[in-house]
Short mmCIF file of C-alpha atoms and ligand atoms in Angstrom, two decimals:
data_model
loop_
_atom_site.label_atom_id
_atom_site.label_comp_id
_atom_site.label_asym_id
_atom_site.label_seq_id
_atom_site.Cartn_x
_atom_site.Cartn_y
_atom_site.Cartn_z
CA UNK A 1 -29.58 255.12 -123.57
CA UNK A 2 -31.07 252.04 -121.29
CA UNK A 3 -28.78 249.68 -119.56
CA UNK A 4 -29.06 246.68 -118.01
CA UNK A 5 -27.89 244.86 -114.57
CA UNK A 6 -28.16 241.17 -113.70
CA UNK A 7 -28.63 240.22 -109.96
CA UNK A 8 -27.91 236.98 -108.43
CA UNK A 9 -29.67 236.10 -104.85
CA UNK A 10 -28.85 232.91 -102.97
CA UNK A 11 -28.38 234.18 -99.43
CA UNK A 12 -30.75 231.46 -98.04
CA UNK A 13 -33.35 229.00 -99.71
CA UNK A 14 -33.79 230.78 -102.83
CA UNK A 15 -31.65 230.93 -105.76
CA UNK A 16 -32.60 233.60 -108.15
CA UNK A 17 -31.63 235.57 -111.07
CA UNK A 18 -33.09 238.88 -112.63
CA UNK A 19 -32.36 241.20 -115.12
CA UNK A 20 -33.58 244.96 -114.57
CA UNK A 21 -33.24 248.05 -116.94
CA UNK A 22 -31.57 251.50 -115.54
CA UNK A 23 -35.19 252.91 -115.28
CA UNK A 24 -36.35 250.27 -113.19
CA UNK A 25 -38.32 247.56 -115.53
CA UNK A 26 -37.83 244.21 -114.09
CA UNK A 27 -37.15 242.30 -117.41
CA UNK A 28 -37.05 238.79 -115.64
CA UNK A 29 -37.06 237.28 -112.05
CA UNK A 30 -36.44 233.74 -112.30
CA UNK A 31 -36.02 231.59 -109.00
CA UNK A 32 -35.75 228.07 -107.78
CA UNK A 33 -36.48 227.66 -104.03
CA UNK A 34 -35.25 224.77 -101.81
CA UNK A 35 -37.93 223.19 -99.77
CA UNK A 36 -36.31 221.33 -96.44
CA UNK A 37 -38.07 218.10 -95.60
CA UNK A 38 -41.34 217.98 -93.81
CA UNK A 39 -40.62 219.09 -90.14
CA UNK A 40 -36.97 220.23 -90.61
CA UNK A 41 -35.53 223.66 -91.14
CA UNK A 42 -33.27 224.90 -93.80
CA UNK A 43 -29.93 223.04 -93.95
CA UNK A 44 -27.28 225.17 -95.32
CA UNK A 45 -25.24 222.65 -97.08
CA UNK A 46 -28.25 220.96 -98.82
CA UNK A 47 -29.61 224.57 -99.57
CA UNK A 48 -26.33 225.21 -101.59
CA UNK A 49 -26.46 221.83 -103.08
CA UNK A 50 -29.88 222.56 -104.59
CA UNK A 51 -28.67 225.96 -105.52
CA UNK A 52 -25.85 224.46 -107.41
CA UNK A 53 -27.95 222.32 -109.28
CA UNK A 54 -30.71 224.72 -110.14
CA UNK A 55 -28.28 227.64 -111.04
CA UNK A 56 -27.41 226.87 -114.73
CA UNK A 57 -31.25 226.59 -115.85
CA UNK A 58 -32.39 229.55 -113.68
CA UNK A 59 -29.55 231.93 -115.24
CA UNK A 60 -30.17 230.87 -118.43
CA UNK A 61 -34.17 231.25 -118.38
CA UNK A 62 -33.69 234.70 -116.76
CA UNK A 63 -31.39 235.72 -119.42
CA UNK A 64 -33.76 234.35 -122.19
CA UNK A 65 -36.86 236.03 -120.65
CA UNK A 66 -35.64 239.23 -120.29
CA UNK A 67 -35.03 239.45 -124.01
CA UNK A 68 -31.51 241.48 -123.14
CA UNK A 69 -28.35 240.02 -125.36
CA UNK A 70 -25.55 239.41 -122.78
CA UNK A 71 -23.50 242.07 -124.56
CA UNK A 72 -25.65 244.72 -123.49
CA UNK A 73 -25.36 243.69 -119.85
CA UNK A 74 -23.48 246.69 -117.84
CA UNK A 75 -22.71 245.11 -114.57
CA UNK A 76 -23.30 241.78 -112.73
CA UNK A 77 -24.64 242.22 -108.77
CA UNK A 78 -24.64 239.49 -106.40
CA UNK A 79 -25.85 239.17 -102.88
CA UNK A 80 -22.71 239.47 -100.61
CA UNK A 81 -24.62 238.64 -97.61
CA UNK A 82 -25.78 238.60 -94.68
CA UNK A 83 -26.79 234.88 -95.30
CA UNK A 84 -25.86 231.10 -95.13
CA UNK A 85 -22.30 230.78 -95.99
CA UNK A 86 -22.49 227.90 -98.57
CA UNK A 87 -25.60 229.57 -100.16
CA UNK A 88 -23.78 232.52 -100.50
CA UNK A 89 -20.70 231.08 -102.24
CA UNK A 90 -22.73 229.59 -104.81
CA UNK A 91 -24.36 232.95 -105.99
CA UNK A 92 -20.91 234.70 -105.57
CA UNK A 93 -19.20 232.04 -108.18
CA UNK A 94 -22.03 232.49 -110.69
CA UNK A 95 -21.74 236.18 -110.47
CA UNK A 96 -18.01 236.22 -110.65
CA UNK A 97 -17.70 233.90 -113.56
CA UNK A 98 -20.45 235.64 -115.56
CA UNK A 99 -18.79 239.41 -114.68
CA UNK A 100 -15.43 237.93 -115.64
CA UNK A 101 -16.66 236.22 -119.05
CA UNK A 102 -18.60 239.12 -120.00
CA UNK A 103 -15.72 241.80 -119.03
CA UNK A 104 -18.25 243.97 -117.08
CA UNK A 105 -17.86 245.12 -113.34
CA UNK A 106 -19.06 243.08 -110.54
CA UNK A 107 -21.23 244.68 -107.66
CA UNK A 108 -21.72 243.63 -104.23
CA UNK A 109 -25.44 243.99 -102.55
CA UNK A 110 -26.66 243.70 -99.28
CA UNK A 111 -29.43 241.42 -99.07
CA UNK A 112 -31.55 243.75 -96.71
CA UNK A 113 -30.64 246.87 -98.48
CA UNK A 114 -31.97 244.94 -101.68
CA UNK A 115 -35.30 244.25 -100.07
CA UNK A 116 -35.74 248.14 -99.18
CA UNK A 117 -34.59 249.57 -102.43
CA UNK A 118 -36.74 247.16 -104.72
CA UNK A 119 -39.72 248.07 -102.14
CA UNK A 120 -39.19 251.64 -102.82
CA UNK A 121 -39.12 251.05 -106.47
CA UNK A 122 -42.37 248.94 -106.92
CA UNK A 123 -44.50 250.89 -104.29
CA UNK A 124 -43.13 254.52 -105.17
CA UNK A 125 -42.06 254.86 -101.48
CA UNK A 126 -39.48 257.68 -101.42
CA UNK A 127 -38.37 257.85 -97.65
CA UNK A 128 -40.17 255.52 -95.41
CA UNK A 129 -40.07 254.03 -92.33
CA UNK A 130 -39.60 250.38 -93.25
CA UNK A 131 -40.55 246.92 -91.29
CA UNK A 132 -38.60 244.27 -92.75
CA UNK A 133 -39.86 240.83 -91.88
CA UNK A 134 -38.67 237.75 -93.51
CA UNK A 135 -37.12 234.46 -92.61
CA UNK A 136 -33.47 236.22 -91.97
CA UNK A 137 -34.49 239.57 -90.55
CA UNK A 138 -37.03 241.60 -88.37
CA UNK A 139 -36.08 245.15 -88.25
CA UNK A 140 -37.63 248.72 -88.03
CA UNK A 141 -35.37 251.03 -90.40
CA UNK A 142 -35.52 254.42 -91.60
CA UNK A 143 -32.89 256.40 -93.79
CA UNK A 144 -30.83 259.04 -92.07
CA UNK A 145 -27.47 260.69 -92.35
CA UNK A 146 -26.43 258.35 -95.54
CA UNK A 147 -27.34 255.10 -94.32
CA UNK A 148 -30.40 252.92 -93.68
CA UNK A 149 -30.74 253.10 -89.67
CA UNK A 150 -31.88 250.37 -87.58
CA UNK A 151 -34.37 251.78 -85.12
CA UNK A 152 -35.42 248.55 -83.79
CA UNK A 153 -35.06 244.62 -84.25
CA UNK A 154 -35.48 241.24 -82.85
CA UNK A 155 -33.53 240.16 -79.79
CA UNK A 156 -33.64 236.57 -80.94
CA UNK A 157 -35.69 235.15 -83.48
CA UNK A 158 -36.88 236.77 -86.54
CA UNK A 159 -40.89 236.95 -87.27
CA UNK A 160 -40.27 234.41 -90.09
CA UNK A 161 -38.42 231.87 -87.79
CA UNK A 162 -41.01 232.24 -85.26
CA UNK A 163 -43.98 231.32 -87.65
CA UNK A 164 -41.88 228.66 -89.41
CA UNK A 165 -40.65 227.11 -86.32
CA UNK A 166 -44.39 226.96 -84.67
CA UNK A 167 -45.65 225.71 -87.82
CA UNK A 168 -42.89 222.92 -88.04
CA UNK A 169 -43.58 221.79 -84.40
CA UNK A 170 -47.24 221.13 -85.71
CA UNK A 171 -45.47 219.05 -88.34
CA UNK A 172 -45.73 221.37 -91.26
CA UNK A 173 -42.74 221.67 -94.08
CA UNK A 174 -41.06 224.93 -93.83
CA UNK A 175 -41.68 227.67 -94.77
CA UNK A 176 -44.93 227.66 -92.84
CA UNK A 177 -45.97 231.71 -92.63
CA UNK A 178 -48.76 230.88 -95.16
CA UNK A 179 -50.42 227.92 -93.42
CA UNK A 180 -50.19 229.66 -90.07
CA UNK A 181 -52.07 232.59 -91.63
CA UNK A 182 -54.81 230.24 -93.01
CA UNK A 183 -55.27 228.58 -90.00
CA UNK A 184 -55.35 231.85 -87.88
CA UNK A 185 -58.07 233.09 -90.13
CA UNK A 186 -60.41 229.94 -88.83
CA UNK A 187 -60.26 231.16 -85.02
CA UNK A 188 -60.81 234.34 -83.33
CA UNK A 189 -60.27 232.88 -79.82
CA UNK A 190 -57.13 234.64 -78.12
CA UNK A 191 -55.01 232.65 -75.80
CA UNK A 192 -52.88 235.07 -73.80
CA UNK A 193 -49.05 234.69 -74.85
CA UNK A 194 -45.97 236.64 -73.76
CA UNK A 195 -45.78 240.06 -75.53
CA UNK A 196 -42.25 241.08 -75.09
CA UNK A 197 -41.06 244.64 -76.22
CA UNK A 198 -37.74 245.86 -74.88
CA UNK A 199 -37.27 249.58 -75.57
CA UNK A 200 -37.53 249.49 -79.21
CA UNK A 201 -36.79 245.77 -79.76
CA UNK A 202 -38.97 242.64 -79.78
CA UNK A 203 -38.17 239.32 -78.51
CA UNK A 204 -40.17 236.13 -79.70
CA UNK A 205 -38.42 233.11 -77.97
CA UNK A 206 -40.76 233.32 -75.30
CA UNK A 207 -43.28 233.57 -77.62
CA UNK A 208 -42.39 230.21 -79.28
CA UNK A 209 -41.80 228.22 -76.18
CA UNK A 210 -45.37 229.20 -74.86
CA UNK A 211 -47.06 228.42 -78.18
CA UNK A 212 -45.50 225.04 -78.38
CA UNK A 213 -46.45 224.17 -74.87
CA UNK A 214 -49.92 224.99 -75.57
CA UNK A 215 -49.83 222.84 -78.75
CA UNK A 216 -48.34 219.96 -76.87
CA UNK A 217 -51.14 220.59 -74.29
CA UNK A 218 -53.93 219.81 -76.77
CA UNK A 219 -55.00 223.40 -77.83
CA UNK A 220 -55.93 223.82 -81.23
CA UNK A 221 -53.54 224.89 -84.12
CA UNK A 222 -55.93 227.43 -85.18
CA UNK A 223 -56.55 229.20 -81.91
CA UNK A 224 -52.54 229.35 -81.27
CA UNK A 225 -51.70 230.44 -85.02
CA UNK A 226 -54.46 233.33 -84.49
CA UNK A 227 -52.82 234.23 -80.89
CA UNK A 228 -49.14 233.85 -82.16
CA UNK A 229 -50.11 236.32 -85.15
CA UNK A 230 -52.22 238.65 -82.75
CA UNK A 231 -49.22 238.66 -80.17
CA UNK A 232 -46.05 239.09 -82.74
CA UNK A 233 -47.97 241.40 -85.06
CA UNK A 234 -48.89 243.78 -82.36
CA UNK A 235 -45.40 243.86 -81.20
CA UNK A 236 -43.92 244.81 -84.33
CA UNK A 237 -46.63 247.39 -85.19
CA UNK A 238 -45.88 248.86 -81.67
CA UNK A 239 -42.33 249.43 -82.14
CA UNK A 240 -43.13 250.43 -86.00
CA UNK A 241 -45.28 253.20 -84.69
CA UNK A 242 -42.64 254.45 -82.20
CA UNK A 243 -40.34 254.97 -84.94
CA UNK A 244 -43.04 256.36 -87.07
CA UNK A 245 -43.73 258.96 -84.32
CA UNK A 246 -39.99 259.51 -83.67
CA UNK A 247 -38.94 260.31 -86.94
CA UNK A 248 -42.13 262.05 -88.27
CA UNK A 249 -41.76 260.02 -91.56
CA UNK A 250 -44.96 260.37 -93.86
CA UNK A 251 -44.54 256.97 -95.49
CA UNK A 252 -44.47 253.01 -93.87
CA UNK A 253 -43.36 250.34 -95.90
CA UNK A 254 -43.33 246.43 -95.12
CA UNK A 255 -41.17 244.18 -97.23
CA UNK A 256 -39.84 240.54 -96.76
CA UNK A 257 -41.74 237.44 -96.89
CA UNK A 258 -44.01 238.13 -93.97
CA UNK A 259 -45.58 241.16 -95.87
CA UNK A 260 -47.45 238.57 -97.64
CA UNK A 261 -49.68 238.49 -94.42
CA UNK A 262 -53.03 240.39 -94.70
CA UNK A 263 -53.48 240.46 -90.64
CA UNK A 264 -50.03 241.96 -90.40
CA UNK A 265 -51.07 244.73 -93.02
CA UNK A 266 -54.21 245.48 -91.56
CA UNK A 267 -52.74 245.92 -88.32
CA UNK A 268 -49.96 248.29 -90.04
CA UNK A 269 -52.51 249.95 -91.92
CA UNK A 270 -54.70 250.95 -88.76
CA UNK A 271 -51.31 252.27 -87.14
CA UNK A 272 -50.32 254.31 -90.32
CA UNK A 273 -53.80 256.18 -90.67
CA UNK A 274 -53.61 257.24 -86.91
CA UNK A 275 -50.64 259.08 -88.03
CA UNK A 276 -51.85 260.32 -91.38
CA UNK A 277 -48.75 258.15 -92.95
CA UNK A 278 -49.18 256.35 -96.42
CA UNK A 279 -48.62 252.66 -95.89
CA UNK A 280 -47.50 250.57 -98.99
CA UNK A 281 -46.13 246.95 -99.19
CA UNK A 282 -43.79 245.16 -101.90
CA UNK A 283 -46.28 243.10 -104.07
CA UNK A 284 -46.50 239.33 -103.21
CA UNK A 285 -43.92 238.37 -106.27
CA UNK A 286 -41.29 240.56 -104.92
CA UNK A 287 -41.69 240.72 -101.36
CA UNK A 288 -39.66 237.73 -100.30
CA UNK A 289 -36.37 236.86 -101.69
CA UNK A 290 -35.61 237.42 -105.35
CA UNK A 291 -33.09 238.37 -107.80
CA UNK A 292 -34.91 241.71 -108.56
CA UNK A 293 -33.96 243.15 -105.29
CA UNK A 294 -30.18 242.39 -105.82
CA UNK A 295 -30.30 243.50 -109.54
CA UNK A 296 -31.86 246.85 -108.87
CA UNK A 297 -29.96 247.71 -105.80
CA UNK A 298 -26.94 246.65 -107.82
CA UNK A 299 -27.61 249.17 -110.28
CA UNK A 300 -28.18 251.87 -108.02
CA UNK A 301 -24.63 251.31 -106.36
CA UNK A 302 -23.13 250.74 -109.71
CA UNK A 303 -24.24 254.11 -110.90
CA UNK A 304 -22.98 255.78 -107.74
CA UNK A 305 -19.43 254.13 -108.40
CA UNK A 306 -19.54 251.08 -106.56
CA UNK A 307 -17.89 247.83 -107.90
CA UNK A 308 -15.15 245.45 -106.57
CA UNK A 309 -12.53 243.71 -108.09
CA UNK A 310 -13.34 239.97 -108.74
CA UNK A 311 -10.33 238.46 -106.76
CA UNK A 312 -11.86 240.70 -103.91
CA UNK A 313 -15.34 239.53 -103.96
CA UNK A 314 -15.68 237.47 -100.79
CA UNK A 315 -19.13 236.85 -99.21
CA UNK A 316 -19.92 237.65 -95.69
CA UNK A 317 -22.49 235.90 -93.57
CA UNK A 318 -23.00 238.77 -91.30
CA UNK A 319 -23.30 241.90 -92.48
CA UNK A 320 -25.39 244.82 -90.87
CA UNK A 321 -27.30 247.08 -93.22
CA UNK A 322 -26.59 250.25 -90.98
CA UNK A 323 -22.60 249.70 -91.95
CA UNK A 324 -23.47 250.38 -95.88
CA UNK A 325 -22.94 253.67 -97.20
CA UNK A 326 -25.99 254.56 -99.43
CA UNK A 327 -24.26 257.06 -102.02
CA UNK A 328 -27.17 257.05 -104.46
CA UNK A 329 -29.42 258.57 -101.67
CA UNK A 330 -27.36 261.51 -100.75
P1 LIG B 401 -37.92 235.95 -96.95
O1 LIG B 401 -36.73 235.10 -96.08
O2 LIG B 401 -38.17 237.10 -97.72
O3 LIG B 401 -38.19 235.11 -98.33
O4 LIG B 401 -39.33 235.43 -96.39
C1 LIG B 401 -39.87 233.96 -95.88
C2 LIG B 401 -40.52 234.14 -94.70
O5 LIG B 401 -41.81 234.62 -95.17
C3 LIG B 401 -40.92 232.66 -94.05
O6 LIG B 401 -40.61 232.92 -92.97
C4 LIG B 401 -42.32 232.50 -94.52
O7 LIG B 401 -43.00 231.64 -93.30
C5 LIG B 401 -42.77 233.66 -94.57
N1 LIG B 401 -44.14 233.91 -95.10
C6 LIG B 401 -44.42 233.95 -96.46
N2 LIG B 401 -45.64 233.94 -96.64
C7 LIG B 401 -46.39 234.58 -95.42
C8 LIG B 401 -47.68 234.89 -94.99
N3 LIG B 401 -48.57 234.88 -95.78
N4 LIG B 401 -47.86 235.02 -93.60
C9 LIG B 401 -46.69 234.94 -92.63
N5 LIG B 401 -45.57 234.88 -93.11
C10 LIG B 401 -45.45 234.44 -94.54
MG1 LIG B 402 -34.47 238.10 -97.36
#
């Protein structure tokens, strides 16, 4: 018999609810995205207020669109972290209330694990080297010894933050990744920028400072957008390649909002071909933050015995994905 899990995502700018079936069908994935004012970044309290306002309608639309009766929901999952405290708390309260009133188990999910497991469901990847690139993460990950292991990561800004902060410096509204990609596509003039790979980690802060200075000095937004993409994407491709060579895996998967970028996909696909590895990327609708990543991973965790009492369902702003036991892959 099919069973259904409802998942609530609210780690940052997105409040989203999804219902998935036990065989991996996504029956709904409704969201509301908080957009900060032009030129400024995400303000945690403002974002959480926006989530509070949109939560009731996102929840009821997700349930209605799924066609599932609430009495058929077997578990409610929520993003426990990592993320912004005020935002996480809104999602947790919604999930606790729902789990209590439906009298079903409550399942905490690590948001980063959610990106990876949903990516695997949708792309058919079985055991990939993962490049997780989003507003909150820049990590190279592979599964070993019962956990998703971090084989490289950013030492400062995430790739999403780099593109967003660069775009905001130019006066764009966050998130700016798509606008930077569009500007970059109009140029092929490379301006030299700091390339910082340290061991198998990357650092973007020097790249951001130099790019802002060049903009302030009158360089064109397109040329610097092109150059920042070429530099930052080459850095993450280099460390992913090293992880791939080291692990000998046969698949590479890109997940997170920056996975939408075509130039990044092209660089990663050239690199993957060199190693005869299959490259996959989460489809656009599901590459960024969404309820489906929480609902699907919640189902996997629930199926392997994970749930928490409502009174023990705190959120955690920092929660490394390599501290999470992945029982369903053993
Ligand atoms: P997430 O945190 O997974 O929702 O991803 C959001 C991040 O993805 C933001 O930093 C966006 O700027 C970035 N992003 C979205 N679309 C693109 C794109 N086409 N190219 C680069 N970055 C993008
Ligand atoms: Mg994310």
